Amino acid sequence: MVILWGSCSSKQEDVQTSVLKIEHGNLLYEVNDQLQTSFSVSLPDTKPVMSGFQASEKIEINHKIIEVFNFKGVEEESLTGVLSGKKWSIKGSYTDNDISIDKELILIAYDAYPDLITTKVIYTNAKEDEVYVEKWINNEYNIHSQGDTPLFWAFQGSSTQKRSDWIKPLEPGFYQKNFMGMNDTDYGGGIPVTSVWRTDINVAVGHLALVPKIVSLPTEILSKGTDVKVAVAKDFKERTVFKGRENIETLETFLSVTKGDYFANLERYSNLMQAKGIKMVPPEDAAFESIWCAWGYERKFTLDEIIKTLPKVKDLGIKWAVLDDGFQIAEGDWDAHPEKFPKGNIEIKNLVDKIHDQGLKAKIWWTPLAADPHSDALQKNPEMRIRQRDDAPQFITWWDAYYLSPSNPKTIEHTKEIIELFMGEWGFDGLKMDGQHMNAVGADYGLEDPDKAPEAVPAFFDMIYEEARKIKPHAVVEHCPCGACMSYFNMASTNQVVSSDPLSSWQIRHKGKTYKALIPKTAYYGDHVELSDNKSDFASSFGVGAVLGTKFTWPKDNQYASESFLLTPEKEKIWKKWFSLYDDKMLSKEPYLGSLYDIGYDKPETHVIKKEDVLYFSFYAKKWNNSIELRGLDANTEYIVKDYFNEIDLGKVTSKDTTATINAVFEDFLLLEVTPVKK
């Protein structure tokens, strides 16, 4: 790490442009005498990223954006401990007739995280008079396009009811706010990182707070030209009083650069967050076992339908059976519905016993943080619900339910009682927690500080995980936020994440790559195969190392179900082959090599898993008749190549350096097993 700094000369012709230069890995970061910044990258074959200095950190006061501050000085400090490194404090000031603001720009380069620099700004109202603050912005950069097609690809981690792709190409006219608060009544939160890339460089920005924060990460293709603009921004809900002599601090945000797609930057972000204090739970072996869910029968299932399907589930080699939505009296009242279970809760306990008798594990569906307005739970404890500014409830659309407040003691007590019912009394081995509403909550005006409610969500799910594992030490706690980009902060309290109602096989694959970057040891479930392309694309789950699952019905459908998921004899042969292959390979437990291929620009789309010294490649395209490159091989080594799904030997290749090329013809997918020849 090379550091240079200086102060400005009083003579205009002698003014130094840079007052601080930081060389951290391949990242050169500079600050000028107006406290504006610039960065460049020395990674191989990288073209210029930006032009000159830009006002990357600024504040809006009294409807005026202040982005030029006169440099006053810089101080350096060494950091020790787990996160050792260097810290710089660069000070400056802005003054006009009405406003006087001091700015302290704090930059940190952590030793263990080259190519990443963090930013925090402290603004001080230097006058006695009050002013109003509307917004602060950190890490705002205009990144040049190099004429790629598309101009850029981007990972954006926000959630809305559109359930959009997390990864998408960016073209002129593109804009996405990426607000981390509530974008709809029951959609919000996500992963507070934006990662944009060209064919030669990836640039990511985000924040490093250890709980959810209400900020935006806007991404925009600028109208004049083809550059992309990214940033981290805090918009205050109302004009906020900034009192004289007081401070406003931004979050610690970051800039990170890599080669390739978003995988390495997300991996680096998660590793840094864990070093800062996020504790991920350990993996659970049972979470990697295949799943059958009774949701194929939908809410009007009968107990007889589930029981009669269990032998077929076992025959296919599937290990889990899930009781889904429809067993309960209401959301919030989780006892057995008397019309479906006339003998009451004992019938659900008996169902669990029958699942266990088949040698299967049992999981139960549940919507924590949700209760119906008419439920006994809310009638007896109305204080459990979130209260918006006008005292109205926060609404959950799918179940016509109300949000419960995650930090309310009554909510926590109620939730613990439900877990005891499910796992203690009934004997379930796992929880399928379901609903887009789990990802985030809005402000709760029943609290002294309403904005603390969103920050309390991760602790609520920590509590659920701990309670479940007290009762069942090997409990699987699945977190399925129904199409939302899962909150990174909730990932710390689950041992099974899921593609969560995917709208396409593409979503199954790129969500899988995302989770493998952030929580590589946690089981990733591809969800019911019936949600994939053609309702049968096991290959997309299999190739990215996802747990296989299905919601087939057998020997017939429920007459009230919205569509058929009947397991016909023809489908049964296919289903049995995939579940047998899954158990044979168990790729879901093995390391996923996410940096070998660019999921946006490389064609065909490729994913790689390494099991001991064998590489498993999965290629995806509607039709392909061309060469494909095998990357990640040992240098100058001979390999045997096999299409292991179709059981076809494709001969031998010898790597040139660490790659080899073969010709391939396929439709939809190709799964290859590449094994080094033993000498």
Coordinates of N, CA, C and O in Angstrom, one line a residue, residues 567-633:
L567 N -48.1 -36.7 -11.4 CA -46.9 -37.5 -11.7 C -47.4 -38.6 -12.6 O -47.8 -39.7 -12.1
T568 N -47.3 -38.4 -13.9 CA -47.6 -39.5 -14.9 C -46.5 -40.5 -14.9 O -45.4 -40.3 -14.5
P569 N -46.8 -41.7 -15.5 CA -45.7 -42.7 -15.6 C -44.5 -42.2 -16.4 O -43.4 -42.5 -16.1
E570 N -44.8 -41.3 -17.4 CA -43.7 -40.8 -18.2 C -42.8 -39.8 -17.4 O -41.6 -39.9 -17.4
K571 N -43.5 -39.0 -16.6 CA -42.8 -38.0 -15.8 C -42.1 -38.8 -14.6 O -41.0 -38.4 -14.2
E572 N -42.7 -39.8 -14.1 CA -42.1 -40.5 -13.0 C -40.7 -41.0 -13.4 O -39.7 -41.0 -12.5
K573 N -40.5 -41.5 -14.6 CA -39.2 -42.0 -15.0 C -38.1 -40.9 -15.0 O -37.0 -41.1 -14.5
I574 N -38.5 -39.7 -15.4 CA -37.6 -38.5 -15.4 C -37.3 -38.1 -14.0 O -36.2 -37.8 -13.6
W575 N -38.4 -38.0 -13.2 CA -38.2 -37.5 -11.8 C -37.3 -38.5 -11.1 O -36.4 -38.0 -10.3
K576 N -37.5 -39.8 -11.3 CA -36.7 -40.8 -10.5 C -35.2 -40.7 -11.0 O -34.3 -40.8 -10.1
K577 N -35.0 -40.4 -12.2 CA -33.6 -40.3 -12.7 C -32.9 -39.1 -12.1 O -31.7 -39.2 -11.6
W578 N -33.6 -38.0 -12.0 CA -32.9 -36.8 -11.5 C -32.7 -36.9 -10.0 O -31.6 -36.6 -9.5
F579 N -33.6 -37.5 -9.2 CA -33.4 -37.6 -7.8 C -32.4 -38.6 -7.5 O -31.6 -38.5 -6.5
S580 N -32.3 -39.7 -8.3 CA -31.2 -40.7 -8.1 C -29.8 -40.0 -8.4 O -28.9 -40.2 -7.7
L581 N -29.8 -39.3 -9.5 CA -28.5 -38.6 -9.9 C -28.1 -37.6 -8.8 O -26.9 -37.4 -8.5
Y582 N -29.1 -36.9 -8.2 CA -28.8 -35.9 -7.2 C -28.1 -36.6 -6.0 O -27.1 -36.2 -5.5
D583 N -28.7 -37.7 -5.5 CA -28.1 -38.4 -4.4 C -26.8 -39.0 -4.7 O -25.9 -39.1 -3.8
D584 N -26.6 -39.4 -6.0 CA -25.3 -40.0 -6.4 C -24.2 -38.9 -6.4 O -23.1 -39.2 -5.8
K585 N -24.5 -37.7 -6.9 CA -23.4 -36.7 -7.0 C -23.3 -35.8 -5.8 O -22.3 -35.3 -5.4
M586 N -24.5 -35.4 -5.2 CA -24.5 -34.5 -4.1 C -23.7 -33.2 -4.3 O -22.9 -32.8 -3.5
L587 N -23.9 -32.6 -5.5 CA -23.1 -31.4 -5.8 C -23.5 -30.2 -5.0 O -22.7 -29.2 -4.9
S588 N -24.7 -30.3 -4.3 CA -25.1 -29.1 -3.5 C -24.2 -28.8 -2.3 O -24.3 -27.7 -1.8
K589 N -23.4 -29.8 -1.9 CA -22.5 -29.6 -0.8 C -21.1 -29.2 -1.2 O -20.3 -28.8 -0.3
E590 N -20.9 -29.2 -2.5 CA -19.5 -29.0 -2.9 C -19.2 -27.5 -3.3 O -20.1 -26.7 -3.6
P591 N -17.9 -27.1 -3.4 CA -17.6 -25.7 -3.7 C -18.0 -25.3 -5.1 O -17.8 -26.0 -6.1
Y592 N -18.7 -24.1 -5.2 CA -19.1 -23.6 -6.4 C -18.1 -22.5 -6.9 O -17.7 -21.6 -6.1
L593 N -17.5 -22.7 -8.1 CA -16.4 -21.8 -8.6 C -17.0 -20.7 -9.4 O -17.0 -20.7 -10.6
G594 N -17.5 -19.7 -8.7 CA -18.3 -18.7 -9.3 C -17.6 -17.6 -10.1 O -18.2 -16.8 -10.8
S595 N -16.3 -17.6 -10.0 CA -15.5 -16.5 -10.7 C -14.9 -17.0 -12.0 O -14.3 -16.2 -12.7
L596 N -15.2 -18.2 -12.4 CA -14.6 -18.7 -13.7 C -15.3 -18.2 -14.9 O -14.6 -18.0 -16.0
Y597 N -16.6 -17.9 -14.8 CA -17.3 -17.5 -16.0 C -18.2 -16.3 -15.6 O -18.7 -16.2 -14.5
D598 N -18.3 -15.4 -16.6 CA -19.1 -14.2 -16.5 C -20.5 -14.6 -16.9 O -20.8 -14.9 -18.1
I599 N -21.5 -14.5 -16.0 CA -22.8 -15.0 -16.2 C -23.6 -14.1 -17.2 O -24.6 -14.5 -17.8
G600 N -23.0 -12.9 -17.4 CA -23.7 -12.0 -18.4 C -23.1 -12.1 -19.8 O -23.8 -12.4 -20.8
Y601 N -21.8 -11.9 -19.9 CA -21.2 -11.8 -21.2 C -20.7 -13.1 -21.8 O -20.6 -13.3 -23.0
D602 N -20.3 -14.1 -21.0 CA -19.9 -15.4 -21.5 C -21.0 -16.2 -22.1 O -22.1 -16.3 -21.4
K603 N -20.8 -16.8 -23.2 CA -21.8 -17.6 -23.8 C -21.2 -19.0 -24.2 O -20.1 -19.0 -24.8
P604 N -21.8 -20.1 -24.0 CA -23.1 -20.2 -23.3 C -23.0 -19.9 -21.8 O -21.8 -19.9 -21.3
E605 N -24.1 -19.7 -21.1 CA -24.0 -19.5 -19.7 C -23.5 -20.8 -19.0 O -23.9 -21.9 -19.3
T606 N -22.5 -20.6 -18.1 CA -21.8 -21.7 -17.6 C -21.6 -21.6 -16.1 O -21.4 -20.5 -15.5
H607 N -21.7 -22.7 -15.4 CA -21.5 -22.8 -13.9 C -20.6 -24.0 -13.7 O -20.7 -25.0 -14.4
V608 N -19.8 -23.9 -12.6 CA -18.8 -25.0 -12.3 C -18.8 -25.3 -10.8 O -18.8 -24.4 -10.0
I609 N -18.8 -26.6 -10.5 CA -18.7 -27.1 -9.2 C -17.6 -28.1 -9.1 O -17.4 -28.9 -10.1
K610 N -16.8 -28.0 -8.1 CA -15.6 -28.9 -7.9 C -15.8 -29.8 -6.8 O -16.1 -29.4 -5.7
K611 N -15.7 -31.1 -7.1 CA -15.8 -32.2 -6.1 C -14.5 -33.0 -6.0 O -14.3 -33.7 -7.0
E612 N -13.8 -32.7 -5.0 CA -12.4 -33.3 -4.9 C -11.6 -32.8 -6.2 O -11.5 -31.6 -6.4
D613 N -11.1 -33.7 -7.0 CA -10.4 -33.2 -8.2 C -11.2 -33.2 -9.5 O -10.7 -33.0 -10.6
V614 N -12.5 -33.5 -9.4 CA -13.4 -33.6 -10.5 C -14.2 -32.3 -10.7 O -14.7 -31.7 -9.7
L615 N -14.2 -31.7 -11.9 CA -15.0 -30.5 -12.2 C -16.3 -30.9 -12.9 O -16.3 -31.7 -13.8
Y616 N -17.4 -30.3 -12.4 CA -18.7 -30.5 -13.0 C -19.2 -29.2 -13.6 O -19.4 -28.2 -13.0
F617 N -19.3 -29.2 -15.0 CA -19.7 -28.0 -15.7 C -21.1 -28.2 -16.1 O -21.6 -29.3 -16.5
S618 N -21.9 -27.1 -16.1 CA -23.2 -27.0 -16.6 C -23.3 -25.9 -17.5 O -23.0 -24.7 -17.2
F619 N -23.8 -26.1 -18.8 CA -23.9 -25.1 -19.8 C -25.4 -25.0 -20.2 O -26.1 -26.0 -20.2
Y620 N -25.8 -23.7 -20.4 CA -27.3 -23.5 -20.7 C -27.4 -22.6 -21.9 O -26.8 -21.5 -22.0
A621 N -28.2 -23.0 -22.9 CA -28.6 -22.2 -24.0 C -29.8 -22.9 -24.7 O -30.0 -24.1 -24.6
K622 N -30.6 -22.1 -25.4 CA -31.7 -22.7 -26.1 C -31.2 -23.7 -27.1 O -31.7 -24.8 -27.2
K623 N -30.2 -23.3 -27.9 CA -29.5 -24.2 -28.9 C -28.1 -23.8 -28.9 O -27.8 -22.6 -29.0
W624 N -27.2 -24.8 -29.0 CA -25.8 -24.5 -29.1 C -25.1 -25.5 -30.0 O -25.3 -26.7 -29.9
N625 N -24.3 -25.0 -31.0 CA -23.5 -25.8 -31.9 C -22.2 -25.1 -32.2 O -22.1 -24.4 -33.2
N626 N -21.3 -25.2 -31.2 CA -20.1 -24.4 -31.3 C -19.1 -24.9 -30.3 O -19.4 -25.9 -29.5
S627 N -18.0 -24.3 -30.2 CA -17.0 -24.7 -29.2 C -17.4 -24.1 -27.8 O -18.1 -23.1 -27.7
I628 N -16.9 -24.8 -26.8 CA -17.1 -24.3 -25.4 C -15.7 -24.5 -24.7 O -15.0 -25.4 -25.0
E629 N -15.5 -23.6 -23.8 CA -14.2 -23.5 -23.1 C -14.4 -24.1 -21.7 O -15.3 -23.7 -21.0
L630 N -13.5 -25.0 -21.3 CA -13.5 -25.6 -20.0 C -12.4 -24.9 -19.2 O -11.2 -25.0 -19.5
R631 N -12.8 -24.1 -18.2 CA -11.8 -23.3 -17.4 C -11.7 -23.9 -16.0 O -12.5 -24.7 -15.6
G632 N -10.6 -23.5 -15.4 CA -10.4 -24.0 -14.0 C -9.7 -25.3 -13.9 O -9.6 -25.9 -12.9
L633 N -9.1 -25.8 -15.0 CA -8.4 -27.0 -15.0 C -6.9 -26.9 -14.5 O -6.4 -25.7 -14.4

